[in-house]
Short mmCIF file of C-alpha atoms and ligand atoms in Angstrom, two decimals:
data_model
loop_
_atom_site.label_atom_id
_atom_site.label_comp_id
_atom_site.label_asym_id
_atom_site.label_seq_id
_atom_site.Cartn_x
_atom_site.Cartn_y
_atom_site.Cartn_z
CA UNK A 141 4.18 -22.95 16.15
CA UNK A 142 4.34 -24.14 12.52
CA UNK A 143 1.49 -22.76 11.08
CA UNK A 144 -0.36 -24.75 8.15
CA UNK A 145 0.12 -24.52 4.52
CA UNK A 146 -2.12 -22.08 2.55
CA UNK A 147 -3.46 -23.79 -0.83
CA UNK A 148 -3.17 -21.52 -3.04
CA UNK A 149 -4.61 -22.20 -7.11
CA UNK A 150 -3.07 -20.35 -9.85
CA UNK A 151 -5.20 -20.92 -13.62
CA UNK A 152 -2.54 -20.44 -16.44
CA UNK A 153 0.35 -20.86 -14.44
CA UNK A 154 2.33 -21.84 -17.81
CA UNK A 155 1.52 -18.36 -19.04
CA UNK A 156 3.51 -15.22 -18.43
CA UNK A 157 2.16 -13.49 -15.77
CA UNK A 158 2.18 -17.27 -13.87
CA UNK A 159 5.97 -17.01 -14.52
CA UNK A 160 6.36 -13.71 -13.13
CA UNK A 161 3.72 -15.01 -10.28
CA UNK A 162 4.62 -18.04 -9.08
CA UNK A 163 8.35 -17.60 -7.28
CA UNK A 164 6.89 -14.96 -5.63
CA UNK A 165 4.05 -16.66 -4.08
CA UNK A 166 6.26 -19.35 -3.18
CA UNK A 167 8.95 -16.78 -1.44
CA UNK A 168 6.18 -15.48 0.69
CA UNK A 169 5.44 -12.12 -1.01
CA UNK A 170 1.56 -13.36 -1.38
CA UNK A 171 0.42 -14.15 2.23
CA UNK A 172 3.48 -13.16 4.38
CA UNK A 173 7.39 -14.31 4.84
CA UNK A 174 5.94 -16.85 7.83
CA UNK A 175 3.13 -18.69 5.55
CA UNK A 176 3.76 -21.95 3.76
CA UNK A 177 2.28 -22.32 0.78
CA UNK A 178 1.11 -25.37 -1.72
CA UNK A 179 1.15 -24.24 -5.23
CA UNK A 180 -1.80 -26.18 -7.21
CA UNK A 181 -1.07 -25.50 -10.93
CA UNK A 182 -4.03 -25.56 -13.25
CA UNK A 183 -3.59 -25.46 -17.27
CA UNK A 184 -4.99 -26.54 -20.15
CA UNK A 185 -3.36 -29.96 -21.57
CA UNK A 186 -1.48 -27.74 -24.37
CA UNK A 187 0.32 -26.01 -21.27
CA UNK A 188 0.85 -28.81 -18.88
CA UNK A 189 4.57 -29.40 -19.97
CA UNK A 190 5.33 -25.72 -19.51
CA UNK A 191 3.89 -25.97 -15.98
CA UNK A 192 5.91 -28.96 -15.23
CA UNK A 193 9.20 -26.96 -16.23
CA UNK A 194 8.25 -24.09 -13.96
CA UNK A 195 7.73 -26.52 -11.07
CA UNK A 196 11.25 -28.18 -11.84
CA UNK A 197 12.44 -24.20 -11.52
CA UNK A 198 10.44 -23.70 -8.49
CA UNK A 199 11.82 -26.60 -6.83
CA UNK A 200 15.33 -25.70 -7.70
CA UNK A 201 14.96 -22.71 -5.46
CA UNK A 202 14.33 -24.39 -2.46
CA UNK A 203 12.15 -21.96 -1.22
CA UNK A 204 11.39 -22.51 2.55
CA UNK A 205 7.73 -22.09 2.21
CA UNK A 206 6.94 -23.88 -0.70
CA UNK A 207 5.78 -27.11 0.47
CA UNK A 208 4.29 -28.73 -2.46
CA UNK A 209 3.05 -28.14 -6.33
CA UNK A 210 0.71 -30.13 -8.15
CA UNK A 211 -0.19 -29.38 -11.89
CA UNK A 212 -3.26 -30.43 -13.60
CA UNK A 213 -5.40 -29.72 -16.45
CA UNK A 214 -8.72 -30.25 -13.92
CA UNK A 215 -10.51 -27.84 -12.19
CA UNK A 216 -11.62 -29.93 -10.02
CA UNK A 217 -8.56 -30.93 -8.77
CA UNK A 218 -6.97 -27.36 -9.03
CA UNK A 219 -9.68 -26.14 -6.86
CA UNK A 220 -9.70 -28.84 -4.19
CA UNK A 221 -9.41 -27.28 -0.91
CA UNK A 222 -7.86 -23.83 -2.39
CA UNK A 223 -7.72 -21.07 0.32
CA UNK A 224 -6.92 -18.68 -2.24
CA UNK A 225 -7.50 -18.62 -5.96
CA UNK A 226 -5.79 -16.47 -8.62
CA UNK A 227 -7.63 -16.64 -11.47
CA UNK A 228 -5.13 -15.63 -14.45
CA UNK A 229 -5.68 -18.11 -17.85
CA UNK A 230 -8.13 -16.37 -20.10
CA UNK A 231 -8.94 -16.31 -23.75
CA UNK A 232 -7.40 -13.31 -25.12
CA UNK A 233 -9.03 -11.56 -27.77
CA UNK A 234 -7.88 -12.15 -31.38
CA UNK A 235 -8.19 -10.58 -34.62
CA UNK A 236 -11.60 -10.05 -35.96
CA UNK A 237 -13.32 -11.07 -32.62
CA UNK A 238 -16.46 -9.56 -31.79
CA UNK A 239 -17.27 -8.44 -27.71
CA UNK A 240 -19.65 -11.00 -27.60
CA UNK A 241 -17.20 -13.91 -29.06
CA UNK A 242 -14.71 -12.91 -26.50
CA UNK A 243 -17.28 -12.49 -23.45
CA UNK A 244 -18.75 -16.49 -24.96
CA UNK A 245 -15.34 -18.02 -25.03
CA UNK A 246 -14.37 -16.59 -21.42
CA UNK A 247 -17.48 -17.90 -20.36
CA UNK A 248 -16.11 -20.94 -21.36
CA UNK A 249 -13.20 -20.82 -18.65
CA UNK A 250 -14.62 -19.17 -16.01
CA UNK A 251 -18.43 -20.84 -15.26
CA UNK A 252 -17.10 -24.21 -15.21
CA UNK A 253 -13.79 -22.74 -12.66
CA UNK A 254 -16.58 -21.12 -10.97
CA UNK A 255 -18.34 -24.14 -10.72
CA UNK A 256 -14.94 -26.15 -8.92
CA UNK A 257 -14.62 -23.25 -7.08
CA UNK A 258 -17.76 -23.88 -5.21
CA UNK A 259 -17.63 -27.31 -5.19
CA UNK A 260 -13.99 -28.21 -3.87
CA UNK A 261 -12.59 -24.98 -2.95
CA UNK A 262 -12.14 -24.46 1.26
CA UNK A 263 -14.61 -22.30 2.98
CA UNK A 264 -12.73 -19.59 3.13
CA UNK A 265 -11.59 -19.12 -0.62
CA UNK A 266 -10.48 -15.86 -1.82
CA UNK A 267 -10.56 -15.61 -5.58
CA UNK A 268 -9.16 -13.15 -7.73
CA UNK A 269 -9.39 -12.38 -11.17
CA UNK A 270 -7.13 -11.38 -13.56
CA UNK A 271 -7.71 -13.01 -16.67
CA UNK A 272 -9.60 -10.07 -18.77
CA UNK A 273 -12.17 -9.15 -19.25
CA UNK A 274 -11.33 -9.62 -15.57
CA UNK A 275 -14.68 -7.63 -14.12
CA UNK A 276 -17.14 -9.54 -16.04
CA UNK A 277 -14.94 -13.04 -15.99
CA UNK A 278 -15.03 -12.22 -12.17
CA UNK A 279 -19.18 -11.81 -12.56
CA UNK A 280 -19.40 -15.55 -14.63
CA UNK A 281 -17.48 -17.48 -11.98
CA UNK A 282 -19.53 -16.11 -9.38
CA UNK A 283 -22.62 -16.95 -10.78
CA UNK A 284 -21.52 -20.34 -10.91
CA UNK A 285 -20.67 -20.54 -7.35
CA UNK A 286 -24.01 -20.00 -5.87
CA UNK A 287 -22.83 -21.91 -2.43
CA UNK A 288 -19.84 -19.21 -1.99
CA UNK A 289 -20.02 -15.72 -0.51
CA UNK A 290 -20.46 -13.80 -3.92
CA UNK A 291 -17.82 -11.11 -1.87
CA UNK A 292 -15.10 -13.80 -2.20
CA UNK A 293 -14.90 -12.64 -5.91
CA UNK A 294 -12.92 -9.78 -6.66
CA UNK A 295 -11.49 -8.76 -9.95
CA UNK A 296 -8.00 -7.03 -10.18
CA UNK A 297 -7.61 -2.91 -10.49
CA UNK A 298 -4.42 -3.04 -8.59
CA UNK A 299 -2.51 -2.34 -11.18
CA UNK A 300 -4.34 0.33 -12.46
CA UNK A 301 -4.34 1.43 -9.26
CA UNK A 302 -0.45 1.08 -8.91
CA UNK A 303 -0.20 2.94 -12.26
CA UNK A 304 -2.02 5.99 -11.14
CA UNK A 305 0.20 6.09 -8.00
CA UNK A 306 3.23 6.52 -10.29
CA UNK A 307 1.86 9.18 -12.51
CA UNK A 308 0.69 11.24 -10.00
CA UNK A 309 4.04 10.62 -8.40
CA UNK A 310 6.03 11.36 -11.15
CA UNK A 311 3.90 14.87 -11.80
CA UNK A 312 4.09 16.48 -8.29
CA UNK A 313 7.70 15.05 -7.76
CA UNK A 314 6.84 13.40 -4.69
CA UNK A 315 7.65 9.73 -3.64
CA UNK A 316 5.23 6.81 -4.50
CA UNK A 317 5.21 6.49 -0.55
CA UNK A 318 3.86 9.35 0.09
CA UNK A 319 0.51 9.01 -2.22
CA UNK A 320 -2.23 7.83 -0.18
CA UNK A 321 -6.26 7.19 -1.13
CA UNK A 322 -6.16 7.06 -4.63
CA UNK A 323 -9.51 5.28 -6.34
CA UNK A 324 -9.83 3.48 -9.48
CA UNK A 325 -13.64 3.31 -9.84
CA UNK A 326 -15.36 0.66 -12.73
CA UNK A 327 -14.08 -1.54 -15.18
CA UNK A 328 -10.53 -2.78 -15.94
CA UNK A 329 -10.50 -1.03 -19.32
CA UNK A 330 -9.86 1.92 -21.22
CA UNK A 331 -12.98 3.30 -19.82
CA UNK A 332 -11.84 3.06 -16.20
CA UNK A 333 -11.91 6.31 -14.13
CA UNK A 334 -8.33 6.69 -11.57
CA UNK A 335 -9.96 9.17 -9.60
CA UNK A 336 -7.48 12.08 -7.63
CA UNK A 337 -9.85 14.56 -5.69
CA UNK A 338 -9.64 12.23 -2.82
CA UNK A 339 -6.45 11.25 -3.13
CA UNK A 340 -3.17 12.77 -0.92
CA UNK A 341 0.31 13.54 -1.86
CA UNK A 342 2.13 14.06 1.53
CA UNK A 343 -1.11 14.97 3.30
CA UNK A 344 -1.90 17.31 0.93
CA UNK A 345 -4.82 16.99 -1.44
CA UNK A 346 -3.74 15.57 -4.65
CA UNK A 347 -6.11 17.45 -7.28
CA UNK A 348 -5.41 21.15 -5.59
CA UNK A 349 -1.97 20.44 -5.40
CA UNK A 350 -2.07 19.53 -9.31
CA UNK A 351 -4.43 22.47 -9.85
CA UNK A 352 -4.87 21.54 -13.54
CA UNK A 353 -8.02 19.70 -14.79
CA UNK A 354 -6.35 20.00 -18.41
CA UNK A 355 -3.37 17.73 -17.06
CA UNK A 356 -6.08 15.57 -15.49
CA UNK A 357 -8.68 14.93 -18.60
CA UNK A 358 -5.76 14.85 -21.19
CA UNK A 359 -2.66 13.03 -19.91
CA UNK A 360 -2.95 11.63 -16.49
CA UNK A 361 -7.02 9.70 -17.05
CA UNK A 362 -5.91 8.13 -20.41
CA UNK A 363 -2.74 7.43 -19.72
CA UNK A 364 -3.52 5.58 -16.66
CA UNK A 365 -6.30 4.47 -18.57
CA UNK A 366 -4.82 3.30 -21.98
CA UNK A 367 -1.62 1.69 -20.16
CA UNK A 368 -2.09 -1.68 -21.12
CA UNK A 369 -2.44 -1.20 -24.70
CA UNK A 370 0.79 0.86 -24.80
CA UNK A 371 2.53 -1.77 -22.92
CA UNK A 372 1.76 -4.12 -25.51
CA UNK A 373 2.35 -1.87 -28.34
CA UNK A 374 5.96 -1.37 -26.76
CA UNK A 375 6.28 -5.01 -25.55
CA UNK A 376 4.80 -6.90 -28.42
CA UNK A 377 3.01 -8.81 -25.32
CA UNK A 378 0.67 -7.59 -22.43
CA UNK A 379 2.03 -7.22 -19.49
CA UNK A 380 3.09 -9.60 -17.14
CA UNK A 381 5.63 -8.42 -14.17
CA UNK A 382 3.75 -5.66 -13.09
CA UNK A 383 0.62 -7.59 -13.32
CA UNK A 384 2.08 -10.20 -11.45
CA UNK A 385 3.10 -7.15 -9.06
CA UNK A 386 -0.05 -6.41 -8.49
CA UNK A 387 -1.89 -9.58 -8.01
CA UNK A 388 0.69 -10.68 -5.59
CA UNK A 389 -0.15 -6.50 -4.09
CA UNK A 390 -4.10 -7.19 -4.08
CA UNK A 391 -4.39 -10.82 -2.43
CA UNK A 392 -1.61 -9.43 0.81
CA UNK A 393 -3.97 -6.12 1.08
CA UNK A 394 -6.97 -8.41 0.86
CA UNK A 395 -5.43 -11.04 4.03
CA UNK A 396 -3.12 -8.44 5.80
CA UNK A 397 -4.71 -4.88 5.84
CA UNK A 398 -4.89 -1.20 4.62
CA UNK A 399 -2.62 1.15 6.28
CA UNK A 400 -4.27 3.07 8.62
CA UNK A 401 -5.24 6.82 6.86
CA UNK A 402 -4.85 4.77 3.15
CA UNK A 403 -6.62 3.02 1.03
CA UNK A 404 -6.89 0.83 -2.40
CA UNK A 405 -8.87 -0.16 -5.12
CA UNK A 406 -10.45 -3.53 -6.04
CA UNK A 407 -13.11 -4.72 -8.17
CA UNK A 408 -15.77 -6.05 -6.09
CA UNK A 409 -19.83 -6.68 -6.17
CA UNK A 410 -21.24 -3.71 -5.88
CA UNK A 411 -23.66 -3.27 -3.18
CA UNK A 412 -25.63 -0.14 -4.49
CA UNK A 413 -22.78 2.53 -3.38
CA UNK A 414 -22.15 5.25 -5.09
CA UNK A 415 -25.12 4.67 -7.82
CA UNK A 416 -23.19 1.63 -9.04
CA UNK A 417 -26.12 -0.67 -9.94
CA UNK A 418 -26.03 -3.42 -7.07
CA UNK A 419 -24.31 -7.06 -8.39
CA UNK A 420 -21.64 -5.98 -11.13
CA UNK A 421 -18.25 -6.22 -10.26
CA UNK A 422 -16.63 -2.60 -10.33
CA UNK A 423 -13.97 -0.99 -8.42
CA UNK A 424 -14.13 0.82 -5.60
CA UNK A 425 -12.00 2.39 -2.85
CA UNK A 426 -11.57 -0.41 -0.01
CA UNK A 427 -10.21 -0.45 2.98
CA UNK A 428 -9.10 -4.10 4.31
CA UNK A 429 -8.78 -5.48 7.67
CA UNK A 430 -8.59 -9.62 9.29
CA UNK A 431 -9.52 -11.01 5.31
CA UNK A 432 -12.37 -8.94 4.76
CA UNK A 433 -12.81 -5.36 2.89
CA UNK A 434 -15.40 -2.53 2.73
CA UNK A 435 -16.06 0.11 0.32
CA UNK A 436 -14.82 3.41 2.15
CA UNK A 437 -18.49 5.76 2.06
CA UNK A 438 -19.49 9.29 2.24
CA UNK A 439 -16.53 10.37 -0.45
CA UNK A 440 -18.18 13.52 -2.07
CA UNK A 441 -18.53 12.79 -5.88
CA UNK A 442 -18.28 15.69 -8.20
CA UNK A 443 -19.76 16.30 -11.71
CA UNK A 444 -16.37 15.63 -12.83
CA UNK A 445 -16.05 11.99 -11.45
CA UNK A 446 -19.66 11.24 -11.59
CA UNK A 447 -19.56 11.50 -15.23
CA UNK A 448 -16.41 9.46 -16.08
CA UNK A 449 -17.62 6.83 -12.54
CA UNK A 450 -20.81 6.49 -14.72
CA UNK A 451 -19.10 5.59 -18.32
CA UNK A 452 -17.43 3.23 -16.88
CA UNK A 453 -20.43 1.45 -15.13
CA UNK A 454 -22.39 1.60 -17.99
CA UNK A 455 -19.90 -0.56 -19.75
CA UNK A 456 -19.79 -3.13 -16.75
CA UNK A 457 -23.88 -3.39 -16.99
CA UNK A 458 -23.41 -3.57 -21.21
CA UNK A 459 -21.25 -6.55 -20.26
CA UNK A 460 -23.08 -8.05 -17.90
CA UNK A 461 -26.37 -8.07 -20.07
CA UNK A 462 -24.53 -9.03 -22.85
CA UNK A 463 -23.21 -12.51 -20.98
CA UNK A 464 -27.09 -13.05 -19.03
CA UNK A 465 -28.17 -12.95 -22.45
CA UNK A 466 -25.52 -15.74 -23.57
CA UNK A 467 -26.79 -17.71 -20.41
CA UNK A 468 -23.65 -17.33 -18.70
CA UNK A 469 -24.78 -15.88 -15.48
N1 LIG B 685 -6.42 -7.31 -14.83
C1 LIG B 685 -5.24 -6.87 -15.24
O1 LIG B 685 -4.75 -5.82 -14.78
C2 LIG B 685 -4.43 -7.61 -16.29
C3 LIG B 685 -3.13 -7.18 -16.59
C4 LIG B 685 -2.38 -7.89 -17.53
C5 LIG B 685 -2.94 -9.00 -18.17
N2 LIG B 685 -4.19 -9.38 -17.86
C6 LIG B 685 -4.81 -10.56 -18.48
O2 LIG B 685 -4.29 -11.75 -17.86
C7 LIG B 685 -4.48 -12.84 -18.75
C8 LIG B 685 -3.23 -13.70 -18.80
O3 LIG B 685 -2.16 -12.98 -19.37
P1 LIG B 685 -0.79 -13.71 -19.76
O4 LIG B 685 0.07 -12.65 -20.32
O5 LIG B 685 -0.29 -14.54 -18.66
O6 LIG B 685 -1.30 -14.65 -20.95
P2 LIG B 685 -0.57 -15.91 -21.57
O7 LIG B 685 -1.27 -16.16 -22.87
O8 LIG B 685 0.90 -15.78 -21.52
O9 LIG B 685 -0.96 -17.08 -20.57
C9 LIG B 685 -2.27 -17.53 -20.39
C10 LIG B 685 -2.19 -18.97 -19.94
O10 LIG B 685 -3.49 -19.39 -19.60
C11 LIG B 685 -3.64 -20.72 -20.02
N3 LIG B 685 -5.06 -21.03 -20.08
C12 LIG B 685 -5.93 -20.75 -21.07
N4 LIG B 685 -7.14 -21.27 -20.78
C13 LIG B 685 -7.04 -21.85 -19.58
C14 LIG B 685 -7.94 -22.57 -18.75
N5 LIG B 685 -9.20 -22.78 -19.14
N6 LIG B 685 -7.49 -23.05 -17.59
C15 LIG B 685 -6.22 -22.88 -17.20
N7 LIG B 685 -5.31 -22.23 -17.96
C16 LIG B 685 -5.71 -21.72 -19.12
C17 LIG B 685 -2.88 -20.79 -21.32
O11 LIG B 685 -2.53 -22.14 -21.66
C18 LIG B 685 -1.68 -19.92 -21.02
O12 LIG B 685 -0.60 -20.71 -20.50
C19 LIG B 685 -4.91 -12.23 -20.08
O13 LIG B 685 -6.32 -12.33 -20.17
C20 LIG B 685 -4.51 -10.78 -19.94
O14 LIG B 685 -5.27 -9.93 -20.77
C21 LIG B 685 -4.95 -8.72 -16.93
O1 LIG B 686 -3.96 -7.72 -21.48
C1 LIG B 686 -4.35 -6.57 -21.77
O2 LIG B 686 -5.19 -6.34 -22.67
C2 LIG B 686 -3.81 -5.38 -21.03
C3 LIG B 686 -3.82 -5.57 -19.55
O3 LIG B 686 -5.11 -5.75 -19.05
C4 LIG B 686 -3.14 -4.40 -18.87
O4 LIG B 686 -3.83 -3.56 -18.28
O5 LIG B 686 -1.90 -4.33 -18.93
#
């Protein structure tokens, strides 16, 4: 049975993590290796041309799944009837910019996408956000999208998530395959908390195996935490394959399921669990199953996590009072 095309919208597809993003969506690595795919590619008029050149490149690869691209610098035509959404043009902050500045100028971007998203997007959109400050960003477009399930909205700790797998991996010497239930909890920032006393390295538990909270609070948290920034610091740009990696690694979880006994992290509206005030977008450990996820419950919480679980929160509610107050939400 042919089965029929997903739409699926990326926002600054001219940009570097669209480049890294796009051939793989269109090879099947998003949704599955039997899903066709229309690419709609939204950009600001500056980054139309780029866009066009990446299509020329995305039709010279004949990809079997790829059935069509369109490009366009309207969201109301990048939105129309998008299954999926992947939410990656943002306004990155720039010398001298104040939170606030940044927080206004995102708002900027994502109300009005919020607002196409709601009015052209398919009933079933999925939208994820990458574009930082990806938590909050995530909170403004749902706001604006009053007629879609505010669930639909997640905001991307995959690769922090991803990033924690390796560390830990790299530390106990085992293989990334074998590290299961690992949490990112909060914001996509240096505050986040990657959170091992749950996790399991070969069905052992990953904190007593490490058996040193030194290693934990002094390498492992901010160098999960503070990845980013020494990406770019090595780079000279943010990054943009492994980001790409773990967009494309978020959505397929999202449609196609945990592994039984495992788990992953996204940044979802919180629904009160785990003291994380109802509304704000934080991360969580999810399980995922037919398109839909649930925060796993009942984890035990120590003094240890609860403190560094409620840092992070308290920046996510900073952020979102600081945007209600610019009217954004
Ligand atoms: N959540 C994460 O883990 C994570 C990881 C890496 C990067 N990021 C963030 O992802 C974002 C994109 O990174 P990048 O390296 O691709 O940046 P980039 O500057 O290379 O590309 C951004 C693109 O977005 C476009 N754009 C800007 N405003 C737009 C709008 N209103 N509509 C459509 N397109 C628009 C720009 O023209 C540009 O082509 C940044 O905010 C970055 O900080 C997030
Ligand atoms: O773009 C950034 O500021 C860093 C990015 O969010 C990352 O985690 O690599």
């Amino acid at each position: 049975m042919t089965r029929t095309p997903v739409n699926v919208t990326v926002t600054g597809a001219a940009g570097q993590i669209g480049y890294a993003l796009l051939f793989r969506i269109a090879s099947g690595h998003l949704l599955g290796p039997d899903v066709p795919v229309n690419l709609r590619l939204l950009e600001i008029p500056q980054g139309l041309k780029a866009a066009e050149g990446t299509a020329m490149e995305l039709d010279d690869c004949a990809f079997p799944l790829l059935r069509n691209i369109e490009i366009t610098d309207d969201a109301n035509v990048g939105f129309d009837g998008a299954n999926v959404a992947l939410l990656v043009g943002a306004r990155p902050r720039t010398k001298g910019m104040e939170r606030g500045d940044l927080l206004s100028a995102n708002g900027g971007i994502f109300k009005p996408q919020g607002k196409a998203i709601n009015d052209n997007a398919a009933d079933d959109i999925k939208v994820l956000v990458v574009g930082n400050p990806a938590n909050t960003n995530a909170l403004i477009a749902q706001a604006a999208a009053p007629d879609v399930p505010a669930e639909r909205f997640t905001a991307m700790t995959r690769l922090d998530h991803n990033r924690a797998i390796s560390q830990l991996a790299a530390k106990t010497g085992a293989a990334v395959s074998d590290i299961k239930k690992l949490t990112i909890w909060g914001n996509h920032s240096a505050t986040q908390y990657p959170d091992i006393f749950h996790a399991e390295v070969a069905g052992k538990n990953a904190a007593e195996l490490v058996n040193d909270e030194a290693w934990l609070a002094d390498s492992f948290i901010p160098t999960v935490a503070k990845r980013g920034a020494a990406i770019i610091e090595a780079r000279g740009a943010s990054s943009a394959a492994s980001a790409a990696n773990a967009a494309i690694d978020h959505v397929f979880t999202w449609v196609n399921g945990t592994a039984q006994g495992d788990w992953t992290s996204m940044g979802i509206p919180s629904d009160g669990s785990y003291g994380v005030p109802e509304g704000i977008i934080s991360s969580f450990p999810v399980t995922t199953k037919n398109g839909t996820y649930e925060i796993v419950q009942g984890l035990d919480i120590n003094e240890f996590s609860r403190a560094r679980i409620d840092a992070s929160v308290k920046e996510l509610t900073e952020e979102r009072d600081a945007v209600r107050e610019l009217g954004l939400i």
